[in-house]
mmCIF file of C-alpha atoms in Angstrom:
data_model
loop_
_atom_site.group_PDB
_atom_site.id
_atom_site.type_symbol
_atom_site.label_atom_id
_atom_site.label_comp_id
_atom_site.label_asym_id
_atom_site.label_seq_id
_atom_site.Cartn_x
_atom_site.Cartn_y
_atom_site.Cartn_z
ATOM 1 C CA UNK A 1 -25.865 -27.999 35.191
ATOM 2 C CA UNK A 2 -22.895 -25.854 35.175
ATOM 3 C CA UNK A 3 -20.899 -25.536 32.270
ATOM 4 C CA UNK A 4 -17.335 -26.897 32.644
ATOM 5 C CA UNK A 5 -14.766 -24.018 32.565
ATOM 6 C CA UNK A 6 -12.060 -24.396 30.074
ATOM 7 C CA UNK A 7 -8.877 -22.311 30.353
ATOM 8 C CA UNK A 8 -7.245 -22.026 26.802
ATOM 9 C CA UNK A 9 -4.441 -19.205 26.447
ATOM 10 C CA UNK A 10 -2.202 -18.817 22.855
ATOM 11 C CA UNK A 11 1.384 -18.584 23.686
ATOM 12 C CA UNK A 12 3.941 -16.708 20.981
ATOM 13 C CA UNK A 13 7.261 -18.050 21.947
ATOM 14 C CA UNK A 14 10.292 -16.382 20.353
ATOM 15 C CA UNK A 15 13.814 -17.242 20.274
ATOM 16 C CA UNK A 16 15.421 -13.260 18.595
ATOM 17 C CA UNK A 17 17.974 -12.992 16.055
ATOM 18 C CA UNK A 18 19.170 -10.714 13.398
ATOM 19 C CA UNK A 19 19.565 -13.546 10.582
ATOM 20 C CA UNK A 20 17.127 -16.138 12.313
ATOM 21 C CA UNK A 21 14.274 -15.696 14.449
ATOM 22 C CA UNK A 22 12.720 -18.469 15.522
ATOM 23 C CA UNK A 23 8.503 -18.515 16.104
ATOM 24 C CA UNK A 24 6.555 -20.623 17.816
ATOM 25 C CA UNK A 25 3.105 -20.510 18.591
ATOM 26 C CA UNK A 26 1.052 -22.930 20.975
ATOM 27 C CA UNK A 27 -2.277 -23.025 22.638
ATOM 28 C CA UNK A 28 -2.612 -24.257 26.144
ATOM 29 C CA UNK A 29 -5.219 -25.937 27.192
ATOM 30 C CA UNK A 30 -5.195 -27.033 31.129
ATOM 31 C CA UNK A 31 -2.455 -29.016 30.734
ATOM 32 C CA UNK A 32 -1.814 -29.981 27.199
ATOM 33 C CA UNK A 33 -0.258 -28.205 24.685
ATOM 34 C CA UNK A 34 -0.969 -27.978 20.753
ATOM 35 C CA UNK A 35 1.120 -26.652 18.308
ATOM 36 C CA UNK A 36 -0.662 -23.715 16.116
ATOM 37 C CA UNK A 37 2.196 -22.944 13.707
ATOM 38 C CA UNK A 38 6.043 -22.589 13.950
ATOM 39 C CA UNK A 39 9.211 -21.291 11.822
ATOM 40 C CA UNK A 40 11.374 -18.483 11.273
ATOM 41 C CA UNK A 41 11.845 -14.806 10.199
ATOM 42 C CA UNK A 42 14.911 -14.431 8.311
ATOM 43 C CA UNK A 43 17.059 -11.669 6.732
ATOM 44 C CA UNK A 44 19.524 -11.324 4.074
ATOM 45 C CA UNK A 45 22.618 -11.137 5.688
ATOM 46 C CA UNK A 46 23.805 -8.789 2.676
ATOM 47 C CA UNK A 47 20.612 -6.281 3.742
ATOM 48 C CA UNK A 48 21.862 -2.865 5.620
ATOM 49 C CA UNK A 49 21.022 -3.743 9.692
ATOM 50 C CA UNK A 50 18.046 -1.090 10.106
ATOM 51 C CA UNK A 51 16.273 -2.513 6.875
ATOM 52 C CA UNK A 52 16.819 -6.284 8.315
ATOM 53 C CA UNK A 53 15.189 -4.921 11.707
ATOM 54 C CA UNK A 54 12.355 -3.192 9.505
ATOM 55 C CA UNK A 55 11.837 -6.492 8.298
ATOM 56 C CA UNK A 56 11.770 -8.147 11.686
ATOM 57 C CA UNK A 57 9.315 -5.744 12.957
ATOM 58 C CA UNK A 58 6.780 -6.036 10.031
ATOM 59 C CA UNK A 59 6.764 -9.822 9.948
ATOM 60 C CA UNK A 60 6.688 -10.206 13.665
ATOM 61 C CA UNK A 61 3.704 -7.564 13.676
ATOM 62 C CA UNK A 62 1.839 -9.634 11.082
ATOM 63 C CA UNK A 63 2.256 -13.086 13.022
ATOM 64 C CA UNK A 64 1.092 -10.932 15.898
ATOM 65 C CA UNK A 65 -2.156 -9.793 14.256
ATOM 66 C CA UNK A 66 -2.842 -13.312 12.359
ATOM 67 C CA UNK A 67 -2.472 -15.337 15.576
ATOM 68 C CA UNK A 68 -3.715 -12.746 18.185
ATOM 69 C CA UNK A 69 -1.532 -14.402 20.780
ATOM 70 C CA UNK A 70 -2.425 -13.992 24.716
ATOM 71 C CA UNK A 71 1.311 -13.465 26.083
ATOM 72 C CA UNK A 72 4.411 -13.679 24.714
ATOM 73 C CA UNK A 73 7.701 -15.257 25.936
ATOM 74 C CA UNK A 74 11.263 -14.485 24.698
ATOM 75 C CA UNK A 75 14.441 -15.775 25.583
ATOM 76 C CA UNK A 76 16.346 -13.440 27.712
ATOM 77 C CA UNK A 77 19.924 -12.149 25.940
ATOM 78 C CA UNK A 78 23.009 -14.653 27.278
ATOM 79 C CA UNK A 79 26.164 -13.546 26.165
ATOM 80 C CA UNK A 80 28.848 -16.126 25.426
ATOM 81 C CA UNK A 81 31.646 -14.585 24.445
ATOM 82 C CA UNK A 82 30.903 -12.779 20.754
ATOM 83 C CA UNK A 83 29.841 -9.378 21.970
ATOM 84 C CA UNK A 84 29.245 -8.201 18.371
ATOM 85 C CA UNK A 85 26.754 -11.206 17.965
ATOM 86 C CA UNK A 86 24.842 -9.872 21.231
ATOM 87 C CA UNK A 87 24.641 -6.884 20.146
ATOM 88 C CA UNK A 88 23.040 -7.422 17.009
ATOM 89 C CA UNK A 89 20.798 -10.139 18.550
ATOM 90 C CA UNK A 90 19.347 -7.011 21.152
ATOM 91 C CA UNK A 91 18.566 -4.718 18.359
ATOM 92 C CA UNK A 92 16.335 -7.639 16.960
ATOM 93 C CA UNK A 93 14.953 -8.336 20.473
ATOM 94 C CA UNK A 94 14.506 -4.744 21.112
ATOM 95 C CA UNK A 95 12.342 -4.525 17.954
ATOM 96 C CA UNK A 96 10.358 -8.278 18.821
ATOM 97 C CA UNK A 97 9.798 -6.510 22.595
ATOM 98 C CA UNK A 98 8.803 -2.997 20.705
ATOM 99 C CA UNK A 99 5.957 -5.107 18.549
ATOM 100 C CA UNK A 100 4.531 -6.817 21.331
ATOM 101 C CA UNK A 101 4.428 -3.748 23.481
ATOM 102 C CA UNK A 102 2.462 -1.862 20.935
ATOM 103 C CA UNK A 103 -0.327 -4.507 21.207
ATOM 104 C CA UNK A 104 0.208 -4.634 24.883
ATOM 105 C CA UNK A 105 0.621 -8.449 25.431
ATOM 106 C CA UNK A 106 2.309 -9.257 28.488
ATOM 107 C CA UNK A 107 6.001 -10.668 28.071
ATOM 108 C CA UNK A 108 7.824 -13.753 29.805
ATOM 109 C CA UNK A 109 11.311 -13.622 29.764
ATOM 110 C CA UNK A 110 12.977 -16.528 30.183
ATOM 111 C CA UNK A 111 17.095 -17.463 29.895
ATOM 112 C CA UNK A 112 18.377 -20.500 28.418
ATOM 113 C CA UNK A 113 18.962 -22.477 31.945
ATOM 114 C CA UNK A 114 15.141 -21.820 33.059
ATOM 115 C CA UNK A 115 13.896 -22.965 29.717
ATOM 116 C CA UNK A 116 16.041 -26.302 30.142
ATOM 117 C CA UNK A 117 14.860 -26.531 33.600
ATOM 118 C CA UNK A 118 11.234 -25.810 32.618
ATOM 119 C CA UNK A 119 11.126 -28.502 29.776
ATOM 120 C CA UNK A 120 14.107 -31.232 31.108
ATOM 121 C CA UNK A 121 14.330 -30.684 34.485
ATOM 122 C CA UNK A 122 17.758 -30.301 34.320
ATOM 123 C CA UNK A 123 19.663 -26.900 33.278
ATOM 124 C CA UNK A 124 22.693 -28.012 31.467
ATOM 125 C CA UNK A 125 20.574 -30.525 28.968
ATOM 126 C CA UNK A 126 21.700 -30.769 25.582
ATOM 127 C CA UNK A 127 19.584 -29.294 22.736
ATOM 128 C CA UNK A 128 18.665 -32.645 21.275
ATOM 129 C CA UNK A 129 16.848 -33.582 25.012
ATOM 130 C CA UNK A 130 15.134 -29.968 24.605
ATOM 131 C CA UNK A 131 14.167 -30.664 20.932
ATOM 132 C CA UNK A 132 12.729 -33.993 21.950
ATOM 133 C CA UNK A 133 10.738 -32.899 25.190
ATOM 134 C CA UNK A 134 9.234 -30.466 22.427
ATOM 135 C CA UNK A 135 8.794 -32.901 20.273
ATOM 136 C CA UNK A 136 6.711 -35.077 23.440
ATOM 137 C CA UNK A 137 4.652 -31.725 24.680
ATOM 138 C CA UNK A 138 3.274 -30.849 21.827
ATOM 139 C CA UNK A 139 2.511 -34.252 20.445
ATOM 140 C CA UNK A 140 4.365 -33.778 16.841
ATOM 141 C CA UNK A 141 5.305 -36.604 14.711
ATOM 142 C CA UNK A 142 8.920 -34.962 14.000
ATOM 143 C CA UNK A 143 11.319 -32.782 15.716
ATOM 144 C CA UNK A 144 10.198 -29.109 14.426
ATOM 145 C CA UNK A 145 12.686 -27.660 12.289
ATOM 146 C CA UNK A 146 14.650 -25.515 11.789
ATOM 147 C CA UNK A 147 16.635 -25.259 15.540
ATOM 148 C CA UNK A 148 15.401 -21.593 15.937
ATOM 149 C CA UNK A 149 11.511 -22.646 15.504
ATOM 150 C CA UNK A 150 12.068 -25.378 18.249
ATOM 151 C CA UNK A 151 13.781 -23.377 20.397
ATOM 152 C CA UNK A 152 11.083 -20.399 20.348
ATOM 153 C CA UNK A 153 8.635 -23.532 20.629
ATOM 154 C CA UNK A 154 10.482 -24.766 23.833
ATOM 155 C CA UNK A 155 10.238 -20.917 25.299
ATOM 156 C CA UNK A 156 6.608 -21.057 24.359
ATOM 157 C CA UNK A 157 6.118 -24.108 26.408
ATOM 158 C CA UNK A 158 8.324 -22.829 29.175
ATOM 159 C CA UNK A 159 6.122 -19.963 29.892
ATOM 160 C CA UNK A 160 3.377 -22.055 30.190
ATOM 161 C CA UNK A 161 4.584 -23.902 32.637
ATOM 162 C CA UNK A 162 5.980 -20.687 34.559
ATOM 163 C CA UNK A 163 2.487 -19.129 33.949
ATOM 164 C CA UNK A 164 0.364 -22.157 35.196
ATOM 165 C CA UNK A 165 3.128 -22.665 38.748
ATOM 166 C CA UNK A 166 2.119 -18.611 39.486
ATOM 167 C CA UNK A 167 -1.158 -19.263 38.650
ATOM 168 C CA UNK A 168 -1.797 -22.078 41.176
ATOM 169 C CA UNK A 169 0.221 -20.595 43.881
ATOM 170 C CA UNK A 170 -1.694 -17.746 43.231
ATOM 171 C CA UNK A 171 -5.235 -19.884 43.732
ATOM 172 C CA UNK A 172 -3.896 -21.475 47.105
#
């Protein structure tokens, strides 16, 4: 008798920010998703930028060592109008990418549009729709809080969908 092959993968989702970085860790088992943990990395506004970046780096490194993800999904930068905010978010994103690269983790990068399409099927979906789908996909009783953590979980789910689609197309 053959043992049933069970593919399991742990994905770390990241929603970068200097003040608040969303973190979501899920396990993908076939086409089922299970939340492992989620929350935020926050830094005090009155701390010098370089110290805030060190805090983000140290905390994400600890999270990676604790949960040992197989893959990472991170949001691509999207500049709206405030370029100063975009630059500081970019610095936090760079620190997150560095920590993941140092652990040799494969990284998927997704725009907000791609995340919305993967979860709702519509690229202009509203935040509440995304949050509801995160709750549904992960079988949670409530929408994850804070919003940054829910966003990080959405990014992880998006990565799982894209990864599964890419894997299926390679097998065909």
